[in-house]
JSON list of C-alpha atoms in Angstrom, two decimals:
[
{"chain": "W", "resi": 163, "resn": "UNK", "atom": "CA", "xyz": [-35.11, 55.46, 8.28]},
{"chain": "W", "resi": 164, "resn": "UNK", "atom": "CA", "xyz": [-36.68, 52.47, 9.97]},
{"chain": "W", "resi": 165, "resn": "UNK", "atom": "CA", "xyz": [-39.47, 53.17, 12.44]},
{"chain": "W", "resi": 166, "resn": "UNK", "atom": "CA", "xyz": [-38.52, 52.91, 16.10]},
{"chain": "W", "resi": 167, "resn": "UNK", "atom": "CA", "xyz": [-39.55, 49.63, 17.71]},
{"chain": "W", "resi": 168, "resn": "UNK", "atom": "CA", "xyz": [-42.65, 49.81, 19.84]},
{"chain": "W", "resi": 169, "resn": "UNK", "atom": "CA", "xyz": [-42.00, 49.88, 23.55]},
{"chain": "W", "resi": 170, "resn": "UNK", "atom": "CA", "xyz": [-42.86, 46.70, 25.43]},
{"chain": "W", "resi": 171, "resn": "UNK", "atom": "CA", "xyz": [-44.76, 47.34, 28.63]},
{"chain": "W", "resi": 172, "resn": "UNK", "atom": "CA", "xyz": [-42.74, 46.53, 31.77]},
{"chain": "W", "resi": 173, "resn": "UNK", "atom": "CA", "xyz": [-45.53, 44.30, 33.09]},
{"chain": "W", "resi": 174, "resn": "UNK", "atom": "CA", "xyz": [-45.35, 42.13, 29.95]},
{"chain": "W", "resi": 175, "resn": "UNK", "atom": "CA", "xyz": [-41.60, 41.53, 30.26]},
{"chain": "W", "resi": 176, "resn": "UNK", "atom": "CA", "xyz": [-41.95, 40.76, 33.97]},
{"chain": "W", "resi": 177, "resn": "UNK", "atom": "CA", "xyz": [-44.60, 38.14, 33.29]},
{"chain": "W", "resi": 178, "resn": "UNK", "atom": "CA", "xyz": [-42.41, 36.50, 30.62]},
{"chain": "W", "resi": 179, "resn": "UNK", "atom": "CA", "xyz": [-39.49, 36.36, 33.05]},
{"chain": "W", "resi": 180, "resn": "UNK", "atom": "CA", "xyz": [-41.74, 34.94, 35.77]},
{"chain": "W", "resi": 181, "resn": "UNK", "atom": "CA", "xyz": [-43.00, 32.25, 33.38]},
{"chain": "W", "resi": 182, "resn": "UNK", "atom": "CA", "xyz": [-39.43, 31.35, 32.43]},
{"chain": "W", "resi": 183, "resn": "UNK", "atom": "CA", "xyz": [-38.43, 31.17, 36.08]},
{"chain": "W", "resi": 184, "resn": "UNK", "atom": "CA", "xyz": [-41.23, 28.63, 36.68]},
{"chain": "W", "resi": 185, "resn": "UNK", "atom": "CA", "xyz": [-39.84, 26.25, 34.03]},
{"chain": "W", "resi": 186, "resn": "UNK", "atom": "CA", "xyz": [-37.78, 23.40, 35.40]},
{"chain": "W", "resi": 187, "resn": "UNK", "atom": "CA", "xyz": [-34.04, 23.69, 34.83]},
{"chain": "W", "resi": 188, "resn": "UNK", "atom": "CA", "xyz": [-32.92, 21.57, 31.88]},
{"chain": "W", "resi": 189, "resn": "UNK", "atom": "CA", "xyz": [-31.10, 18.51, 33.08]},
{"chain": "W", "resi": 190, "resn": "UNK", "atom": "CA", "xyz": [-28.12, 17.62, 30.92]},
{"chain": "W", "resi": 191, "resn": "UNK", "atom": "CA", "xyz": [-28.45, 14.09, 29.65]},
{"chain": "W", "resi": 192, "resn": "UNK", "atom": "CA", "xyz": [-25.42, 11.98, 30.39]},
{"chain": "W", "resi": 193, "resn": "UNK", "atom": "CA", "xyz": [-23.57, 10.92, 27.27]},
{"chain": "W", "resi": 194, "resn": "UNK", "atom": "CA", "xyz": [-22.55, 7.30, 27.34]},
{"chain": "W", "resi": 195, "resn": "UNK", "atom": "CA", "xyz": [-18.79, 7.06, 27.72]},
{"chain": "W", "resi": 196, "resn": "UNK", "atom": "CA", "xyz": [-18.50, 4.97, 24.55]},
{"chain": "W", "resi": 197, "resn": "UNK", "atom": "CA", "xyz": [-19.84, 7.89, 22.50]},
{"chain": "W", "resi": 198, "resn": "UNK", "atom": "CA", "xyz": [-17.00, 10.17, 23.63]},
{"chain": "W", "resi": 199, "resn": "UNK", "atom": "CA", "xyz": [-14.19, 7.92, 22.47]},
{"chain": "W", "resi": 200, "resn": "UNK", "atom": "CA", "xyz": [-13.26, 5.85, 19.48]},
{"chain": "W", "resi": 201, "resn": "UNK", "atom": "CA", "xyz": [-12.01, 2.37, 20.26]},
{"chain": "W", "resi": 202, "resn": "UNK", "atom": "CA", "xyz": [-9.39, 1.14, 17.78]},
{"chain": "W", "resi": 203, "resn": "UNK", "atom": "CA", "xyz": [-7.82, -2.10, 18.93]},
{"chain": "W", "resi": 204, "resn": "UNK", "atom": "CA", "xyz": [-6.59, -1.47, 22.46]},
{"chain": "W", "resi": 205, "resn": "UNK", "atom": "CA", "xyz": [-6.53, 2.32, 21.92]},
{"chain": "W", "resi": 206, "resn": "UNK", "atom": "CA", "xyz": [-9.27, 4.59, 23.28]},
{"chain": "W", "resi": 207, "resn": "UNK", "atom": "CA", "xyz": [-9.02, 7.98, 21.58]},
{"chain": "W", "resi": 208, "resn": "UNK", "atom": "CA", "xyz": [-11.29, 10.97, 22.14]},
{"chain": "W", "resi": 209, "resn": "UNK", "atom": "CA", "xyz": [-13.50, 11.54, 19.10]},
{"chain": "W", "resi": 210, "resn": "UNK", "atom": "CA", "xyz": [-12.22, 15.09, 18.45]},
{"chain": "W", "resi": 211, "resn": "UNK", "atom": "CA", "xyz": [-8.57, 13.95, 18.60]},
{"chain": "W", "resi": 212, "resn": "UNK", "atom": "CA", "xyz": [-9.36, 10.90, 16.46]},
{"chain": "W", "resi": 213, "resn": "UNK", "atom": "CA", "xyz": [-10.96, 13.09, 13.77]},
{"chain": "W", "resi": 214, "resn": "UNK", "atom": "CA", "xyz": [-8.16, 15.66, 13.83]},
{"chain": "W", "resi": 215, "resn": "UNK", "atom": "CA", "xyz": [-5.54, 12.93, 13.61]},
{"chain": "W", "resi": 216, "resn": "UNK", "atom": "CA", "xyz": [-7.21, 11.18, 10.69]},
{"chain": "W", "resi": 217, "resn": "UNK", "atom": "CA", "xyz": [-7.66, 14.39, 8.71]},
{"chain": "W", "resi": 218, "resn": "UNK", "atom": "CA", "xyz": [-4.08, 15.49, 9.32]},
{"chain": "W", "resi": 219, "resn": "UNK", "atom": "CA", "xyz": [-2.49, 12.06, 8.80]},
{"chain": "W", "resi": 220, "resn": "UNK", "atom": "CA", "xyz": [-4.46, 11.44, 5.62]},
{"chain": "W", "resi": 221, "resn": "UNK", "atom": "CA", "xyz": [-3.21, 14.70, 4.11]},
{"chain": "W", "resi": 222, "resn": "UNK", "atom": "CA", "xyz": [0.37, 14.12, 5.29]},
{"chain": "W", "resi": 223, "resn": "UNK", "atom": "CA", "xyz": [0.43, 10.58, 3.91]},
{"chain": "W", "resi": 224, "resn": "UNK", "atom": "CA", "xyz": [-1.09, 11.66, 0.60]},
{"chain": "W", "resi": 225, "resn": "UNK", "atom": "CA", "xyz": [1.57, 14.33, 0.19]},
{"chain": "W", "resi": 226, "resn": "UNK", "atom": "CA", "xyz": [4.31, 11.91, 1.28]},
{"chain": "W", "resi": 227, "resn": "UNK", "atom": "CA", "xyz": [3.25, 9.37, -1.34]},
{"chain": "W", "resi": 228, "resn": "UNK", "atom": "CA", "xyz": [3.18, 12.07, -4.03]},
{"chain": "W", "resi": 229, "resn": "UNK", "atom": "CA", "xyz": [6.59, 13.51, -3.08]},
{"chain": "W", "resi": 230, "resn": "UNK", "atom": "CA", "xyz": [8.23, 10.09, -3.07]},
{"chain": "W", "resi": 231, "resn": "UNK", "atom": "CA", "xyz": [6.62, 9.07, -6.38]},
{"chain": "W", "resi": 232, "resn": "UNK", "atom": "CA", "xyz": [7.87, 12.27, -8.02]},
{"chain": "W", "resi": 233, "resn": "UNK", "atom": "CA", "xyz": [11.38, 11.76, -6.63]},
{"chain": "W", "resi": 234, "resn": "UNK", "atom": "CA", "xyz": [11.38, 8.12, -7.79]},
{"chain": "W", "resi": 235, "resn": "UNK", "atom": "CA", "xyz": [11.15, 9.39, -11.37]},
{"chain": "W", "resi": 236, "resn": "UNK", "atom": "CA", "xyz": [14.28, 11.55, -10.90]},
{"chain": "W", "resi": 237, "resn": "UNK", "atom": "CA", "xyz": [16.71, 9.44, -8.87]},
{"chain": "W", "resi": 238, "resn": "UNK", "atom": "CA", "xyz": [19.69, 11.53, -9.98]},
{"chain": "W", "resi": 239, "resn": "UNK", "atom": "CA", "xyz": [18.62, 14.28, -7.58]},
{"chain": "W", "resi": 240, "resn": "UNK", "atom": "CA", "xyz": [18.52, 14.20, -3.77]},
{"chain": "W", "resi": 241, "resn": "UNK", "atom": "CA", "xyz": [15.19, 13.26, -2.22]},
{"chain": "W", "resi": 242, "resn": "UNK", "atom": "CA", "xyz": [14.74, 16.68, -0.62]},
{"chain": "W", "resi": 243, "resn": "UNK", "atom": "CA", "xyz": [13.51, 17.87, 2.75]},
{"chain": "W", "resi": 244, "resn": "UNK", "atom": "CA", "xyz": [9.74, 17.76, 2.11]},
{"chain": "W", "resi": 245, "resn": "UNK", "atom": "CA", "xyz": [9.20, 13.98, 2.26]},
{"chain": "W", "resi": 246, "resn": "UNK", "atom": "CA", "xyz": [11.49, 13.73, 5.27]},
{"chain": "W", "resi": 247, "resn": "UNK", "atom": "CA", "xyz": [9.47, 16.40, 7.07]},
{"chain": "W", "resi": 248, "resn": "UNK", "atom": "CA", "xyz": [6.21, 14.68, 6.12]},
{"chain": "W", "resi": 249, "resn": "UNK", "atom": "CA", "xyz": [7.40, 11.33, 7.51]},
{"chain": "W", "resi": 250, "resn": "UNK", "atom": "CA", "xyz": [8.59, 13.13, 10.66]},
{"chain": "W", "resi": 251, "resn": "UNK", "atom": "CA", "xyz": [5.18, 14.78, 11.13]},
{"chain": "W", "resi": 252, "resn": "UNK", "atom": "CA", "xyz": [3.38, 11.46, 10.61]},
{"chain": "W", "resi": 253, "resn": "UNK", "atom": "CA", "xyz": [5.61, 9.81, 13.21]},
{"chain": "W", "resi": 254, "resn": "UNK", "atom": "CA", "xyz": [4.87, 12.52, 15.77]},
{"chain": "W", "resi": 255, "resn": "UNK", "atom": "CA", "xyz": [1.13, 12.73, 15.24]},
{"chain": "W", "resi": 256, "resn": "UNK", "atom": "CA", "xyz": [0.77, 8.94, 15.25]},
{"chain": "W", "resi": 257, "resn": "UNK", "atom": "CA", "xyz": [2.66, 8.74, 18.54]},
{"chain": "W", "resi": 258, "resn": "UNK", "atom": "CA", "xyz": [0.30, 11.37, 19.97]},
{"chain": "W", "resi": 259, "resn": "UNK", "atom": "CA", "xyz": [-2.73, 9.10, 19.50]},
{"chain": "W", "resi": 260, "resn": "UNK", "atom": "CA", "xyz": [-0.81, 5.99, 20.57]},
{"chain": "W", "resi": 261, "resn": "UNK", "atom": "CA", "xyz": [-0.52, 4.41, 17.12]},
{"chain": "W", "resi": 262, "resn": "UNK", "atom": "CA", "xyz": [3.04, 3.32, 17.83]},
{"chain": "W", "resi": 263, "resn": "UNK", "atom": "CA", "xyz": [3.44, 0.90, 14.90]},
{"chain": "W", "resi": 264, "resn": "UNK", "atom": "CA", "xyz": [2.65, 3.61, 12.37]},
{"chain": "W", "resi": 265, "resn": "UNK", "atom": "CA", "xyz": [4.81, 6.08, 14.29]},
{"chain": "W", "resi": 266, "resn": "UNK", "atom": "CA", "xyz": [7.78, 3.70, 14.19]},
{"chain": "W", "resi": 267, "resn": "UNK", "atom": "CA", "xyz": [7.28, 2.95, 10.50]},
{"chain": "W", "resi": 268, "resn": "UNK", "atom": "CA", "xyz": [7.14, 6.66, 9.64]},
{"chain": "W", "resi": 269, "resn": "UNK", "atom": "CA", "xyz": [10.23, 7.27, 11.79]},
{"chain": "W", "resi": 270, "resn": "UNK", "atom": "CA", "xyz": [12.11, 4.44, 10.02]},
{"chain": "W", "resi": 271, "resn": "UNK", "atom": "CA", "xyz": [11.14, 5.92, 6.64]},
{"chain": "W", "resi": 272, "resn": "UNK", "atom": "CA", "xyz": [12.27, 9.36, 7.81]},
{"chain": "W", "resi": 273, "resn": "UNK", "atom": "CA", "xyz": [15.69, 7.98, 8.80]},
{"chain": "W", "resi": 274, "resn": "UNK", "atom": "CA", "xyz": [16.04, 6.04, 5.52]},
{"chain": "W", "resi": 275, "resn": "UNK", "atom": "CA", "xyz": [15.23, 9.17, 3.53]},
{"chain": "W", "resi": 276, "resn": "UNK", "atom": "CA", "xyz": [17.70, 11.20, 5.59]},
{"chain": "W", "resi": 277, "resn": "UNK", "atom": "CA", "xyz": [20.46, 8.71, 4.78]},
{"chain": "W", "resi": 278, "resn": "UNK", "atom": "CA", "xyz": [19.51, 8.89, 1.09]},
{"chain": "W", "resi": 279, "resn": "UNK", "atom": "CA", "xyz": [19.63, 12.69, 1.19]},
{"chain": "W", "resi": 280, "resn": "UNK", "atom": "CA", "xyz": [23.15, 12.54, 2.67]},
{"chain": "W", "resi": 281, "resn": "UNK", "atom": "CA", "xyz": [24.28, 10.33, -0.23]},
{"chain": "W", "resi": 282, "resn": "UNK", "atom": "CA", "xyz": [22.81, 12.76, -2.74]},
{"chain": "W", "resi": 283, "resn": "UNK", "atom": "CA", "xyz": [20.94, 10.44, -5.10]},
{"chain": "W", "resi": 284, "resn": "UNK", "atom": "CA", "xyz": [18.80, 7.33, -4.98]},
{"chain": "W", "resi": 285, "resn": "UNK", "atom": "CA", "xyz": [18.68, 3.87, -6.47]},
{"chain": "W", "resi": 286, "resn": "UNK", "atom": "CA", "xyz": [15.71, 2.11, -8.08]},
{"chain": "W", "resi": 287, "resn": "UNK", "atom": "CA", "xyz": [15.62, -0.33, -5.11]},
{"chain": "W", "resi": 288, "resn": "UNK", "atom": "CA", "xyz": [15.57, 2.56, -2.67]},
{"chain": "W", "resi": 289, "resn": "UNK", "atom": "CA", "xyz": [12.78, 4.27, -4.60]},
{"chain": "W", "resi": 290, "resn": "UNK", "atom": "CA", "xyz": [10.71, 1.06, -4.53]},
{"chain": "W", "resi": 291, "resn": "UNK", "atom": "CA", "xyz": [11.30, 0.73, -0.78]},
{"chain": "W", "resi": 292, "resn": "UNK", "atom": "CA", "xyz": [10.24, 4.32, -0.09]},
{"chain": "W", "resi": 293, "resn": "UNK", "atom": "CA", "xyz": [7.15, 4.00, -2.30]},
{"chain": "W", "resi": 294, "resn": "UNK", "atom": "CA", "xyz": [6.22, 0.72, -0.56]},
{"chain": "W", "resi": 295, "resn": "UNK", "atom": "CA", "xyz": [6.69, 2.28, 2.89]},
{"chain": "W", "resi": 296, "resn": "UNK", "atom": "CA", "xyz": [4.54, 5.30, 1.98]},
{"chain": "W", "resi": 297, "resn": "UNK", "atom": "CA", "xyz": [1.82, 3.01, 0.59]},
{"chain": "W", "resi": 298, "resn": "UNK", "atom": "CA", "xyz": [1.99, 0.86, 3.74]},
{"chain": "W", "resi": 299, "resn": "UNK", "atom": "CA", "xyz": [1.48, 3.98, 5.85]},
{"chain": "W", "resi": 300, "resn": "UNK", "atom": "CA", "xyz": [-1.64, 4.82, 3.80]},
{"chain": "W", "resi": 301, "resn": "UNK", "atom": "CA", "xyz": [-2.93, 1.24, 4.16]},
{"chain": "W", "resi": 302, "resn": "UNK", "atom": "CA", "xyz": [-2.45, 1.30, 7.92]},
{"chain": "W", "resi": 303, "resn": "UNK", "atom": "CA", "xyz": [-4.22, 4.67, 8.16]},
{"chain": "W", "resi": 304, "resn": "UNK", "atom": "CA", "xyz": [-7.21, 3.40, 6.18]},
{"chain": "W", "resi": 305, "resn": "UNK", "atom": "CA", "xyz": [-7.43, 0.35, 8.45]},
{"chain": "W", "resi": 306, "resn": "UNK", "atom": "CA", "xyz": [-7.17, 2.63, 11.48]},
{"chain": "W", "resi": 307, "resn": "UNK", "atom": "CA", "xyz": [-9.99, 4.83, 10.18]},
{"chain": "W", "resi": 308, "resn": "UNK", "atom": "CA", "xyz": [-12.13, 1.72, 9.81]},
{"chain": "W", "resi": 309, "resn": "UNK", "atom": "CA", "xyz": [-11.44, 0.80, 13.44]},
{"chain": "W", "resi": 310, "resn": "UNK", "atom": "CA", "xyz": [-8.68, -1.79, 12.95]},
{"chain": "W", "resi": 311, "resn": "UNK", "atom": "CA", "xyz": [-5.22, -1.54, 14.49]},
{"chain": "W", "resi": 312, "resn": "UNK", "atom": "CA", "xyz": [-2.94, -3.37, 12.05]},
{"chain": "W", "resi": 313, "resn": "UNK", "atom": "CA", "xyz": [0.81, -3.91, 12.09]},
{"chain": "W", "resi": 314, "resn": "UNK", "atom": "CA", "xyz": [3.19, -3.01, 9.27]},
{"chain": "W", "resi": 315, "resn": "UNK", "atom": "CA", "xyz": [4.38, -5.78, 7.01]},
{"chain": "W", "resi": 316, "resn": "UNK", "atom": "CA", "xyz": [7.29, -7.73, 8.57]},
{"chain": "W", "resi": 317, "resn": "UNK", "atom": "CA", "xyz": [8.88, -7.89, 5.10]},
{"chain": "W", "resi": 318, "resn": "UNK", "atom": "CA", "xyz": [8.85, -4.10, 4.92]},
{"chain": "W", "resi": 319, "resn": "UNK", "atom": "CA", "xyz": [10.55, -3.88, 8.33]},
{"chain": "W", "resi": 320, "resn": "UNK", "atom": "CA", "xyz": [13.25, -6.25, 7.10]},
{"chain": "W", "resi": 321, "resn": "UNK", "atom": "CA", "xyz": [13.76, -4.24, 3.93]},
{"chain": "W", "resi": 322, "resn": "UNK", "atom": "CA", "xyz": [14.05, -0.99, 5.90]},
{"chain": "W", "resi": 323, "resn": "UNK", "atom": "CA", "xyz": [16.63, -2.59, 8.23]},
{"chain": "W", "resi": 324, "resn": "UNK", "atom": "CA", "xyz": [18.63, -3.87, 5.25]},
{"chain": "W", "resi": 325, "resn": "UNK", "atom": "CA", "xyz": [18.43, -0.43, 3.66]},
{"chain": "W", "resi": 326, "resn": "UNK", "atom": "CA", "xyz": [19.98, 1.05, 6.79]},
{"chain": "W", "resi": 327, "resn": "UNK", "atom": "CA", "xyz": [22.97, -1.26, 6.44]},
{"chain": "W", "resi": 328, "resn": "UNK", "atom": "CA", "xyz": [23.40, -0.81, 2.70]},
{"chain": "W", "resi": 329, "resn": "UNK", "atom": "CA", "xyz": [22.94, 2.97, 2.80]},
{"chain": "W", "resi": 330, "resn": "UNK", "atom": "CA", "xyz": [25.57, 3.22, 5.54]},
{"chain": "W", "resi": 331, "resn": "UNK", "atom": "CA", "xyz": [27.99, 1.39, 3.23]},
{"chain": "W", "resi": 332, "resn": "UNK", "atom": "CA", "xyz": [27.01, 3.66, 0.29]},
{"chain": "W", "resi": 333, "resn": "UNK", "atom": "CA", "xyz": [27.50, 6.75, 2.44]},
{"chain": "W", "resi": 334, "resn": "UNK", "atom": "CA", "xyz": [30.96, 5.57, 3.53]},
{"chain": "W", "resi": 335, "resn": "UNK", "atom": "CA", "xyz": [31.90, 4.92, -0.10]},
{"chain": "W", "resi": 336, "resn": "UNK", "atom": "CA", "xyz": [30.60, 8.32, -1.23]},
{"chain": "W", "resi": 337, "resn": "UNK", "atom": "CA", "xyz": [32.47, 10.04, 1.59]},
{"chain": "W", "resi": 338, "resn": "UNK", "atom": "CA", "xyz": [35.70, 8.22, 0.74]},
{"chain": "W", "resi": 339, "resn": "UNK", "atom": "CA", "xyz": [35.32, 9.09, -2.95]},
{"chain": "W", "resi": 340, "resn": "UNK", "atom": "CA", "xyz": [34.79, 12.78, -2.20]},
{"chain": "W", "resi": 341, "resn": "UNK", "atom": "CA", "xyz": [37.88, 12.82, 0.05]},
{"chain": "W", "resi": 342, "resn": "UNK", "atom": "CA", "xyz": [39.97, 11.43, -2.82]},
{"chain": "W", "resi": 343, "resn": "UNK", "atom": "CA", "xyz": [38.95, 14.26, -5.13]}
]
């Protein structure tokens, strides 16, 4: 058994408390406002939110890129729910921090993948588009982490818009074919 601690005389503890009471109260030092936020383009984001967003978005985009790359090697199967959910999560978290261009790009990719899932299989052109969109999301995130607010490629926007039209036609054709069976 450990020996009992020695008793401290009451007078000694009172003198310590009196000495502590005589010390001036610590004055909190003001933190410059610029140290509490991260400025990225026109966005001012609190440092904790900025760090959480980057960590989460980096993992989501990494997984999205992997899921799409794996699907692109097996276009005979539907794309699946995972990459659609990942794009959806990226769209939502990017909107939370005000990164609307990335949010809109992720949302457009989500919708394109949803149309592809409804058709049931992909095309090589569609796979290339989805891979390019996922890589563009990663590029934009890396720029954002470095403090730059960049826009998605206009060419990619055009390709996503064209995909929407062509996939609608493919879906109509697939639906008509299934009704004939």
